[in-house]
Coordinates of C-alpha atoms in Angstrom, one line a residue:
X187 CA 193.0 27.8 127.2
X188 CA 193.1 26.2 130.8
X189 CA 190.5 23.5 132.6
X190 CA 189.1 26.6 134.5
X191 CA 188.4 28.8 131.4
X192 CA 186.4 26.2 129.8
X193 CA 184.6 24.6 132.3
X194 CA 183.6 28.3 133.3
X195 CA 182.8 28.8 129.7
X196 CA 180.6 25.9 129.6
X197 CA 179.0 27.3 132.7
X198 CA 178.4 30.4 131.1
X199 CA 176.7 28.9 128.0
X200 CA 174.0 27.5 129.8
X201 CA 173.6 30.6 131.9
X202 CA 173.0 32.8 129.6
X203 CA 170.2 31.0 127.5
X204 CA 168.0 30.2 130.3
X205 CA 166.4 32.3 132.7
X206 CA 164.3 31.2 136.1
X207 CA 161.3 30.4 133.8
X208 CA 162.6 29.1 130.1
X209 CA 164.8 26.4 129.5
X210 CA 167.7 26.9 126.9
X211 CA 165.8 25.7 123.9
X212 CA 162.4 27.7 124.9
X213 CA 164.6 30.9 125.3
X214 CA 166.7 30.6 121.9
X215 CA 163.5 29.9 119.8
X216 CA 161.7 32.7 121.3
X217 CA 164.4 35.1 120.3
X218 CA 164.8 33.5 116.9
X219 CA 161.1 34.1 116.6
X220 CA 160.7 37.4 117.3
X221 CA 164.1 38.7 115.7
X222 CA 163.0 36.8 112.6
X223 CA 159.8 38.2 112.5
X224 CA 160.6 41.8 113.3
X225 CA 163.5 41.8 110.9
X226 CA 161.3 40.0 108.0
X227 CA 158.9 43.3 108.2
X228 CA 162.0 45.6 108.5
X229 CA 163.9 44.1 105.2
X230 CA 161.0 44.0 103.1
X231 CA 160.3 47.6 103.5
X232 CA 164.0 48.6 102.9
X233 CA 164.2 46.3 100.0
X234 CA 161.1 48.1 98.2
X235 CA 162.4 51.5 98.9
X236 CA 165.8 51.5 98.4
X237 CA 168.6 50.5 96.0
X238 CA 170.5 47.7 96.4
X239 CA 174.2 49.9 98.1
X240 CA 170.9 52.1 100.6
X241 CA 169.7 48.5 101.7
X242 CA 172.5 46.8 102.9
X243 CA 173.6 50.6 104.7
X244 CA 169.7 50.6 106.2
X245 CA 170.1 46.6 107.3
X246 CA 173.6 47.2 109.0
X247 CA 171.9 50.6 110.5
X248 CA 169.4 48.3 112.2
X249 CA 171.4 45.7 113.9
X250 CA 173.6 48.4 115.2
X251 CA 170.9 49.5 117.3
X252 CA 169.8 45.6 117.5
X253 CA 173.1 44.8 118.6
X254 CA 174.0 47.8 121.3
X255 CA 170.8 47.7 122.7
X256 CA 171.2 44.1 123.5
X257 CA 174.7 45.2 125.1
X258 CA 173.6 48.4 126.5
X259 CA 170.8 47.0 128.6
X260 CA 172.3 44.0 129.4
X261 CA 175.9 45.1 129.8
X262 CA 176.5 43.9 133.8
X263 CA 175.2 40.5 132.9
X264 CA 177.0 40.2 129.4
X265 CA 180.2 40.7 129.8
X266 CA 180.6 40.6 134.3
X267 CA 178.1 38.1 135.0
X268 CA 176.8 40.5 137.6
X269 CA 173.9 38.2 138.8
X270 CA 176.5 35.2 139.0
X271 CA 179.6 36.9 140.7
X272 CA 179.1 36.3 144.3
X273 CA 178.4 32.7 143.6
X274 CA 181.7 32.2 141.2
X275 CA 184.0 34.0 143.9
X276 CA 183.4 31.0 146.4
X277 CA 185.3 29.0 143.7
X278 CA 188.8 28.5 143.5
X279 CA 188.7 30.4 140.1
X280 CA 190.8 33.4 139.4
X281 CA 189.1 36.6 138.4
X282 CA 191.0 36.8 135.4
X283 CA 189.8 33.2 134.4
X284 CA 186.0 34.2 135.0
X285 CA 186.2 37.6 132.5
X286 CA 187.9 35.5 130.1
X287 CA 185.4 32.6 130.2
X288 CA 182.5 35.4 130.4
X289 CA 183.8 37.3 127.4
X290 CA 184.5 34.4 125.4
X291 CA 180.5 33.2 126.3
X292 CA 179.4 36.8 125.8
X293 CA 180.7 36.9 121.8
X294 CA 178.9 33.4 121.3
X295 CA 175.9 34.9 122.9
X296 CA 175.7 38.0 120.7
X297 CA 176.4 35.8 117.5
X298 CA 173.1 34.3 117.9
X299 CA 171.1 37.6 117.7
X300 CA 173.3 38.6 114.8
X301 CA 172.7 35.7 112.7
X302 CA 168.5 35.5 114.0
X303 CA 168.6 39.2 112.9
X304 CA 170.5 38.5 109.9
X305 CA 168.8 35.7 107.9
X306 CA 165.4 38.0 106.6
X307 CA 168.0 40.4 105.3
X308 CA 170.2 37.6 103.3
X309 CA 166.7 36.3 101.8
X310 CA 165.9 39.7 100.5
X311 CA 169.1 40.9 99.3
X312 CA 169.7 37.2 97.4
X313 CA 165.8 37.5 96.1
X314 CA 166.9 40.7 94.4
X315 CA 169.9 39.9 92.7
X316 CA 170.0 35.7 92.7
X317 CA 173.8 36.2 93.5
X318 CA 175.1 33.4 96.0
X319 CA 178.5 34.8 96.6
X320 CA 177.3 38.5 97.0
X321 CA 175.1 37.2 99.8
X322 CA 177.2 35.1 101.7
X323 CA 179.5 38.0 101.4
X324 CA 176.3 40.4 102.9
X325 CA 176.5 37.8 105.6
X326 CA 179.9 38.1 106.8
X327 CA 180.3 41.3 106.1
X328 CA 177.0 41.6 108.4
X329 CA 178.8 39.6 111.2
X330 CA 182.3 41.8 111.4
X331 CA 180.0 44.7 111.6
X332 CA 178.1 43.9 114.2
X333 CA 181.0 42.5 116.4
X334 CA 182.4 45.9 115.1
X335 CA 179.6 48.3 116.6
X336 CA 179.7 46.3 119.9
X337 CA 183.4 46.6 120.1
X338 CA 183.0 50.3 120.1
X339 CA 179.6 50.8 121.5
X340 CA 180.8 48.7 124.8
X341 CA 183.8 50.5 125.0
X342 CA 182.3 53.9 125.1
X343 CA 179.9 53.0 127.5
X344 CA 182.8 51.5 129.4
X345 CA 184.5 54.7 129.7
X346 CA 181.6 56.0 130.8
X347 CA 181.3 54.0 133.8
X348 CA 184.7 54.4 134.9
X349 CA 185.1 58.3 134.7
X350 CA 181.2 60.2 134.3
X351 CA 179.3 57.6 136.4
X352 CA 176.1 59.7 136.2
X353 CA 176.5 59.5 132.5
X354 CA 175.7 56.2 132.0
X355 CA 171.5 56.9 131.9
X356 CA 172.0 59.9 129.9
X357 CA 174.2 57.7 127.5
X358 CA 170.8 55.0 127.4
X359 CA 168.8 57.9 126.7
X360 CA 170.7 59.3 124.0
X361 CA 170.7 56.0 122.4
X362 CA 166.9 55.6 122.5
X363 CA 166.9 59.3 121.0
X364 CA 168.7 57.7 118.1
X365 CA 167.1 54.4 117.7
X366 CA 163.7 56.2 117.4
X367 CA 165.3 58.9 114.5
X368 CA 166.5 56.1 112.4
X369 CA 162.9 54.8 112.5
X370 CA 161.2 58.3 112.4
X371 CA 163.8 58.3 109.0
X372 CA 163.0 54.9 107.6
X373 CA 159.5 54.9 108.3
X374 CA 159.1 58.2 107.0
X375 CA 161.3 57.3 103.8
X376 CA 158.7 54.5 103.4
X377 CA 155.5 57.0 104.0
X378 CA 157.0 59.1 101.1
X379 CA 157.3 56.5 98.5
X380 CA 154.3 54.3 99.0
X381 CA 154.3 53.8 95.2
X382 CA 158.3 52.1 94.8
X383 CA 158.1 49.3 93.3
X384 CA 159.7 46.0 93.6
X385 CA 163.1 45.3 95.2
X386 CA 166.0 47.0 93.8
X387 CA 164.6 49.3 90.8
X388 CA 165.2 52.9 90.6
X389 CA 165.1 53.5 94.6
X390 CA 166.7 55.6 96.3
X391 CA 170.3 56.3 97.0
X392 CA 171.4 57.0 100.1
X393 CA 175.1 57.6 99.4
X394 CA 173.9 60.9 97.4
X395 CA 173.2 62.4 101.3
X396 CA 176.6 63.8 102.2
X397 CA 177.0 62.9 106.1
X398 CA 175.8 58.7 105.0
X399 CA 179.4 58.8 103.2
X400 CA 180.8 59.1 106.2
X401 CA 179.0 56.6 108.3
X402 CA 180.7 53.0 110.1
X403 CA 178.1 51.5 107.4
X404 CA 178.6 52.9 104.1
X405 CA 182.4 51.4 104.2
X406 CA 181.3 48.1 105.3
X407 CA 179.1 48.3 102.2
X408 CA 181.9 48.6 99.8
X409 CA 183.3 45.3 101.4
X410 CA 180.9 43.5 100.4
X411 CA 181.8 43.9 96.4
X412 CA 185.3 45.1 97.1
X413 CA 187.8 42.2 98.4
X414 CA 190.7 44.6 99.6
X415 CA 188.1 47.0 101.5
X416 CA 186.5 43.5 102.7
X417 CA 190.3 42.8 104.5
X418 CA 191.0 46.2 105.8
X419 CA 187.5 46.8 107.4
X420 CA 188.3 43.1 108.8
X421 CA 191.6 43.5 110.6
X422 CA 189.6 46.8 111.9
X423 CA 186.8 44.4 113.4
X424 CA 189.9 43.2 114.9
X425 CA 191.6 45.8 116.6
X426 CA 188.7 46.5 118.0
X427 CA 187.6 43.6 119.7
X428 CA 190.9 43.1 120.8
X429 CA 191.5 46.5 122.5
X430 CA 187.7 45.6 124.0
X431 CA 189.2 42.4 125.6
X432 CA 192.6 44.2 127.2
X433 CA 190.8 47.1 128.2
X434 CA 188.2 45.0 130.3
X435 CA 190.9 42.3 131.4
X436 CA 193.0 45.5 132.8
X437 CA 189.1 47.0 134.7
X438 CA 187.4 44.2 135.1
X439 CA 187.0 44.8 138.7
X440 CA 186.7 48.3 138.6
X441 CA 183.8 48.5 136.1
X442 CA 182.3 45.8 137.7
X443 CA 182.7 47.6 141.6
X444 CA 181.6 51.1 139.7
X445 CA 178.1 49.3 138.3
X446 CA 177.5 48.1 142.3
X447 CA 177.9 51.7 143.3
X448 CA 175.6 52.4 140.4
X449 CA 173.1 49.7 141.7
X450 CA 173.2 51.2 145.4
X451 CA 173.0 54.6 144.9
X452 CA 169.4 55.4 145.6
X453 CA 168.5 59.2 144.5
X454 CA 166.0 61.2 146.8
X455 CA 162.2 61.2 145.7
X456 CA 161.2 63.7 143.4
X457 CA 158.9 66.0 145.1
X458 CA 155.9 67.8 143.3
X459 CA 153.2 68.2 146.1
X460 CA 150.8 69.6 143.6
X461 CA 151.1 66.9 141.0
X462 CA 150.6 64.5 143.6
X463 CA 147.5 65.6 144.8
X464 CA 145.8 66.6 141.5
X465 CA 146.7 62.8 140.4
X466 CA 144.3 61.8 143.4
X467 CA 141.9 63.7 142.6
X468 CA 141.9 62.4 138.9
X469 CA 141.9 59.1 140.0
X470 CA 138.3 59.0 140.9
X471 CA 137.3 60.5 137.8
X472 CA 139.6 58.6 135.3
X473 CA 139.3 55.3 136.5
X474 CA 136.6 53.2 137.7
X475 CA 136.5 51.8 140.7
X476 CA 139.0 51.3 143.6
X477 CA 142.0 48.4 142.1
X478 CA 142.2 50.8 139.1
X479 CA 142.6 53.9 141.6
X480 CA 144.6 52.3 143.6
X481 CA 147.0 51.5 140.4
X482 CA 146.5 54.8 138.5
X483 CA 148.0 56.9 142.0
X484 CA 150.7 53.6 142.1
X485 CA 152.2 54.5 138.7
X486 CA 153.0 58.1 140.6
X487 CA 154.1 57.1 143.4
X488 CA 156.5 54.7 141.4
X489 CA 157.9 57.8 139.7
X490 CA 158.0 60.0 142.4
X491 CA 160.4 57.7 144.2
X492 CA 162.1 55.1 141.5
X493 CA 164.8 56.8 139.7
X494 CA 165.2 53.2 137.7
X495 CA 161.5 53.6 136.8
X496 CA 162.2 57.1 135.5
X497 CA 165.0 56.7 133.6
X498 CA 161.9 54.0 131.8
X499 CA 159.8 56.7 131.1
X500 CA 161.2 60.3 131.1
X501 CA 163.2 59.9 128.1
X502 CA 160.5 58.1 125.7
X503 CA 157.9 61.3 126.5
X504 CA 160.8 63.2 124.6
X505 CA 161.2 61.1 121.8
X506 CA 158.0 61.9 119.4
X507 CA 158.8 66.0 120.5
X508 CA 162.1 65.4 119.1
X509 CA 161.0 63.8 115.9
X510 CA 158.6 66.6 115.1
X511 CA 161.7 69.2 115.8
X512 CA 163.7 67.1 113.4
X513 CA 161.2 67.5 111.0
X514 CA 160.9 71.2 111.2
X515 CA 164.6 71.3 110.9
X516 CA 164.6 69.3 107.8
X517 CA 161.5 70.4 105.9
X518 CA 158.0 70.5 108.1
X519 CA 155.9 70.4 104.4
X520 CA 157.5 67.0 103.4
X521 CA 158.4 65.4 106.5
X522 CA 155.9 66.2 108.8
X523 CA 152.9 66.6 106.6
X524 CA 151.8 63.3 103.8
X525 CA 152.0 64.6 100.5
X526 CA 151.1 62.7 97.5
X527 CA 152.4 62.6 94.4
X528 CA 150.1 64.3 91.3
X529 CA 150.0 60.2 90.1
X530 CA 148.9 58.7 93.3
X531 CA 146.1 57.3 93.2
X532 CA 142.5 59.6 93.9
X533 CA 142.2 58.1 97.4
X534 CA 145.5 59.4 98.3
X535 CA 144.4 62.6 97.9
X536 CA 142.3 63.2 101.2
X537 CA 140.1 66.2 102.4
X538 CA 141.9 66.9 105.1
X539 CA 146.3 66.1 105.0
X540 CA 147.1 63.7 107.2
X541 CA 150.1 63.9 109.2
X542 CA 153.6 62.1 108.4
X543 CA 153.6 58.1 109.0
X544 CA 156.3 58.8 111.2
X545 CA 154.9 61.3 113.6
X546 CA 151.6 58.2 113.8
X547 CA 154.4 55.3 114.3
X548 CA 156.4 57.5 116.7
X549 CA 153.3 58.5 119.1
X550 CA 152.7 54.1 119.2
X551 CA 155.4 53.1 119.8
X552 CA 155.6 55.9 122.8
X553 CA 153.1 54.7 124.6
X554 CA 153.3 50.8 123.5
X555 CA 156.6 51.2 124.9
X556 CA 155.6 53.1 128.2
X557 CA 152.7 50.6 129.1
X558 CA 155.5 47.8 128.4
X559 CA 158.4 49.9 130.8
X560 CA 155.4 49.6 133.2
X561 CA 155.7 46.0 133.7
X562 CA 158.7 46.3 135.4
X563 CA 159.9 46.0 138.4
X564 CA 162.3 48.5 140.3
X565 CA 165.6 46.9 140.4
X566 CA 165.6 47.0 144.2
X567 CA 162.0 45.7 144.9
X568 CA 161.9 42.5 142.7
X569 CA 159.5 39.6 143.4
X570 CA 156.4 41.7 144.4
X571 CA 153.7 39.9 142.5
X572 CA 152.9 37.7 145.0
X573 CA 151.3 41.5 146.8
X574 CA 148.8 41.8 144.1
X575 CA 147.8 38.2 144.2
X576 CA 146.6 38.4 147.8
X577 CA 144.8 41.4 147.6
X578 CA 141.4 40.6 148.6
X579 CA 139.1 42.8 145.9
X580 CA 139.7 43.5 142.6
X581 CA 141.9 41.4 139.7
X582 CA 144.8 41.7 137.2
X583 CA 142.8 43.6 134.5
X584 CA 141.7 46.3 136.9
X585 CA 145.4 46.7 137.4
X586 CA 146.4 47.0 134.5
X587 CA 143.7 49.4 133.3
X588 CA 144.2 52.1 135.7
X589 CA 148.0 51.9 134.6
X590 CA 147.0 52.3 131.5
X591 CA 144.9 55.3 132.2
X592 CA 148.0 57.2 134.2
X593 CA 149.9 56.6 130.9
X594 CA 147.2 57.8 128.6
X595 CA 145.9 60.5 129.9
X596 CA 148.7 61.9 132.1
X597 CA 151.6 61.1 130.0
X598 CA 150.6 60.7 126.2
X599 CA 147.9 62.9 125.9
X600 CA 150.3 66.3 127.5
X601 CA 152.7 64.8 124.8
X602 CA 150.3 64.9 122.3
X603 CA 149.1 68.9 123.2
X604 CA 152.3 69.7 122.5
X605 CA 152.7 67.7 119.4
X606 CA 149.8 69.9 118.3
X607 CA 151.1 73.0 119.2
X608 CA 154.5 72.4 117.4
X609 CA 152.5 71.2 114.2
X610 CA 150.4 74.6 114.0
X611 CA 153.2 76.6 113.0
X612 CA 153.2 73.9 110.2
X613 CA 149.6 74.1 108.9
X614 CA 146.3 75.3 109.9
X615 CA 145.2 74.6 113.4
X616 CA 141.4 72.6 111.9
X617 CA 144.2 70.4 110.0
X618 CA 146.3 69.4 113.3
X619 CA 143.3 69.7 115.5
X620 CA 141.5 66.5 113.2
X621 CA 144.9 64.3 113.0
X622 CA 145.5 64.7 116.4
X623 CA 141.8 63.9 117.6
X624 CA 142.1 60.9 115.2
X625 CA 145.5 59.6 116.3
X626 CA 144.8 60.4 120.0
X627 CA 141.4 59.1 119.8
X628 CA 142.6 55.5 118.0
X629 CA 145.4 54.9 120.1
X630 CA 143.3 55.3 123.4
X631 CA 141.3 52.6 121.3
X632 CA 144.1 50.3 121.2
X633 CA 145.3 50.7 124.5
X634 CA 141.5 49.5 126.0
X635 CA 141.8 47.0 123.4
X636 CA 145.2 45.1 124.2
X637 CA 144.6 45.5 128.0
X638 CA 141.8 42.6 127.6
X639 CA 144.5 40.4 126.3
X640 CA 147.3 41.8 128.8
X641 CA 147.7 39.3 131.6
X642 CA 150.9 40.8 133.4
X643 CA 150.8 41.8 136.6
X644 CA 152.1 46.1 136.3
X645 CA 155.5 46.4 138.2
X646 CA 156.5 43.1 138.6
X647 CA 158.5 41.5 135.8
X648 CA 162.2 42.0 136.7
X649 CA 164.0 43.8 133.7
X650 CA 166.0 40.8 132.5
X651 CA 162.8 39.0 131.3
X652 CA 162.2 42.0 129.4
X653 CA 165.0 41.3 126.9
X654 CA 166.2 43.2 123.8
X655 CA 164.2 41.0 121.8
X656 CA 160.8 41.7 123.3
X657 CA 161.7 45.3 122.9
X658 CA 162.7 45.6 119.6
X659 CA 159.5 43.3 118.5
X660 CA 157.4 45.8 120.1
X661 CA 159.2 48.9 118.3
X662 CA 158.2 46.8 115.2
X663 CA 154.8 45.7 115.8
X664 CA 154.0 49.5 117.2
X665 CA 155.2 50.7 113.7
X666 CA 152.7 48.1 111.8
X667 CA 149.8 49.1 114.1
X668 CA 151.0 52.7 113.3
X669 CA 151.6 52.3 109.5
X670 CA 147.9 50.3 109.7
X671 CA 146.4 53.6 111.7
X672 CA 148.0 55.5 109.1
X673 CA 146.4 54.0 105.9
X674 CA 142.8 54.2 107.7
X675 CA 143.8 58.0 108.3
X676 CA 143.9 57.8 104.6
X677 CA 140.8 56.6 103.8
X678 CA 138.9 58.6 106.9
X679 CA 140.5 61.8 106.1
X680 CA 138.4 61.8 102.7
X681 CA 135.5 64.0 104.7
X682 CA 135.7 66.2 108.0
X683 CA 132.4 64.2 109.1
X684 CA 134.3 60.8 108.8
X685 CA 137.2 62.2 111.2
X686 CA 135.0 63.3 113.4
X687 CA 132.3 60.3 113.3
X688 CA 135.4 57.5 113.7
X689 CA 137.1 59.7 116.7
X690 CA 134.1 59.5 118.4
X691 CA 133.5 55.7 118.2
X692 CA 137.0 55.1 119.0
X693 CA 136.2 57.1 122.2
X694 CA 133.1 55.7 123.3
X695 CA 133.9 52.2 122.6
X696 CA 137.3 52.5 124.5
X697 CA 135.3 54.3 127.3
X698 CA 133.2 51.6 127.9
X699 CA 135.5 49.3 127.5
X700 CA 137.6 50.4 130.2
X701 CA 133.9 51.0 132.8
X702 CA 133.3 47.4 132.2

């Protein structure tokens, strides 16, 4: 490896774990923190509902998505150093060198998130078995995977900005579609069998569904008992990675001219004169106050003419639709609907049947991750906070509640309608009419609630502070608040009058939150 290679590697590796405001060390820890944390709640919930084959299938599951989102939504700056490139050019440094270097740097990079995501999943697996070589097996086995799933992820996505340039956001999309039915299936898995017991013991087995047996995962599983599968599914890590490296060291430049074009390519506003006036008029009435107007018409106006900002939000509107279709695909009585067992416990057994965990997580983590996508910036407008800071009336929380209210009521709650319509052709329309007053109801609740502790500014983070480890901490701590909402529905659901009585406070109180 030459002077230039390393010295840009070096480069590299304190590029990429500091950002304008974090030093390396600050940036590291905060990813180890919130990858440990989110993973910790993720492991112990596949380790009490599945057997011991189903959990190392459902851990490797995760940090594929972990993984390719990292890769996905980071992809320019991972492996082209787009931020970097006009600087580097003005060194005497070949091109060639600088891919190398940056590939090299990218691969130590994504090691880090793989072992962060990693080390909750080692603690439960050894806790349930006590076996030191089967878990240090778990752990590389976890590693080729990964760098596996990236090889092929990142290649795909590759392709795709070589030769269907306009596929690229549709590729993103489909990949959030995904993410969110792997956690509409595990958190679903988990609403179903509330009573499992501890680790390992009679849970389910995953390799008894006939398409799992076919998955990446379910063969890396076998390598962790099996020493010969453990050598073939290595040498295929391999080839991967390997045909990953040539292919970008023969279009490096072209992928990385392709996502300029990308970057440039402004689309034309998207014009709904009607929509736009009937937001006006709603403004008055759904917001108090001019900052929060102002703010609730911004959001529109953003999405009338920021296809980056759209691409944030469109596809996450479809996301709890599409679980509820799965789940009339599959089996609307089981999947869509709680049903306790005849030995569950007498307060299981509620008045009125509330809805699937699943359908409650997916609708939080919607909006969580709407009012989140509204923090940032358009990609060709950053560094626009100092506009709100010199405003002479109003402050950051009247901001940030008339955001809050665009997303509520103008892009949750026609979500939600719809929701309900599905889920009549399920059960009775009293049923769906109650959950969805209750869910709607709470999550308006939380919404007024977290905005008193919200102190960023809407539309002015740039998108690289928003990493994949904020988002995937907020995917997790959207499903706690949901699972939490879920086992009050529980308890509420016992009487009509209790439904109605706790939608109602969660209304008022959130209403005058937001007038105050």
């Amino acid at each position: 490896m030459s002077g230039n290679i390393l010295n840009t590697f070096s480069l590299f590796q304190k590029l990429d774990y500091r950002d304008k405001e974090n030093s390396g060390f600050k940036k590291i820890t905060g990813i180890f923190i919130a990858y440990l944390f989110s993973n910790t709640l993720l492991s112990y919930n596949f380790s009490r509902i599945f057997d011991e084959r189903s959990y190392i299938i459902m851990c490797l599951t995760a940090n594929l998505f972990l993984v390719s989102m990292i890769v996905i939504n980071d992809f320019d700056n991972l492996f082209l150093s787009a931020r970097n490139k006009n600087k580097l050019d003005l060194f005497p440094i070949k091109s060639e060198e600088i891919f190398r270097a940056k590939f090299l740097s990218a691969v130590v990079f994504l090691f880090i998130f793989i072992s962060a995501a990693s080390l909750p999943q080692l603690l439960f697996f050894y806790f349930a078995g006590n076996n030191l070589f089967l878990t240090l097996s778990f752990f590389i086995v976890n590693i080729l995977f990964c760098y596996f799933a990236i090889g092929l992820i990142t290649l795909a996505y590759s392709i795709i900005i070589l030769f269907f340039k306009k596929g690229s956001p549709v590729f993103l999309a489909l990949f959030q579609v995904l993410f969110f039915a792997f956690v509409f299936f595990s958190s679903g898995t988990i609403g179903r069998n509330a009573d499992a017991g501890s680790f390992f013991f009679s849970k389910i087995d995953l390799t008894e569904i006939g398409y799992v047996n076919f998955l990446p995962q379910t063969y890396f599983s076998f390598s962790v008992y099996d020493t010969l599968w453990f050598f073939y599914l290595m040498a295929a890590c391999i080839i991967v990675m390997t045909v990953l490296f040539l292919f970008f060291a023969a279009k490096y430049d072209s992928l990385f001219q392709n996502l300029i074009s990308l970057r440039k390519k402004k689309s034309g506003a998207v014009r709904f004169p009607e929509f736009g006036r009937t937001v006006n008029k709603l403004s008055g009435l759904l917001t108090a106050g001019n900052s929060e107007a102002a703010s609730f018409i911004l959001v529109k106006d953003h999405l009338k003419n920021s296809p980056f900002l759209r691409l944030k939000y469109i596809p996450l509107l479809f996301i709890p639709v599409i679980v509820v279709l799965v789940g009339f695909v599959t089996n609307p009585a089981e999947f869509l609907f709680f049903k306790p067992s005849k030995e569950s416990l007498w307060i299981f057994k509620s008045a009125v049947t509330p809805v699937s965990p699943a359908v409650t997580m997916t609708l939080f983590m919607c909006a969580r991750l709407l009012i989140s996508n509204s923090k940032i910036a358009d990609e060709n407008s950053q560094g626009t906070g100092w506009i709100f800071h010199s405003l002479p009336a109003g402050n950051v929380l009247s901001y940030i509640k008339g955001v809050n209210s665009f997303i509520f009521f103008l892009l949750v709650l026609p979500v939600v309608f719809l929701i309900c319509i599905l889920l009549s052709f399920a059960a009775d329309f009293l049923t769906v009419i109650l959950n969805m007053l209750f869910i709607s109801s709470a999550l308006f609740f939380i919404i007024s609630v977290a905005s008193l502790f919200d102190k960023t500014i809407p539309f002015t983070l740039e998108s690289s502070k928003f990493s994949s480890a904020t988002k995937f901490l907020e995917v997790i701590l959207s499903v706690f608040i949901g699972l939490i909402v879920f086992l009050i529905q529980i308890f509420i659901f016992q009487n009509i009058i209790f439904v109605i009585s706790a939608s109602v406070f969660f209304i008022t109180v959130s209403f005058l939150l937001n007038r105050n």
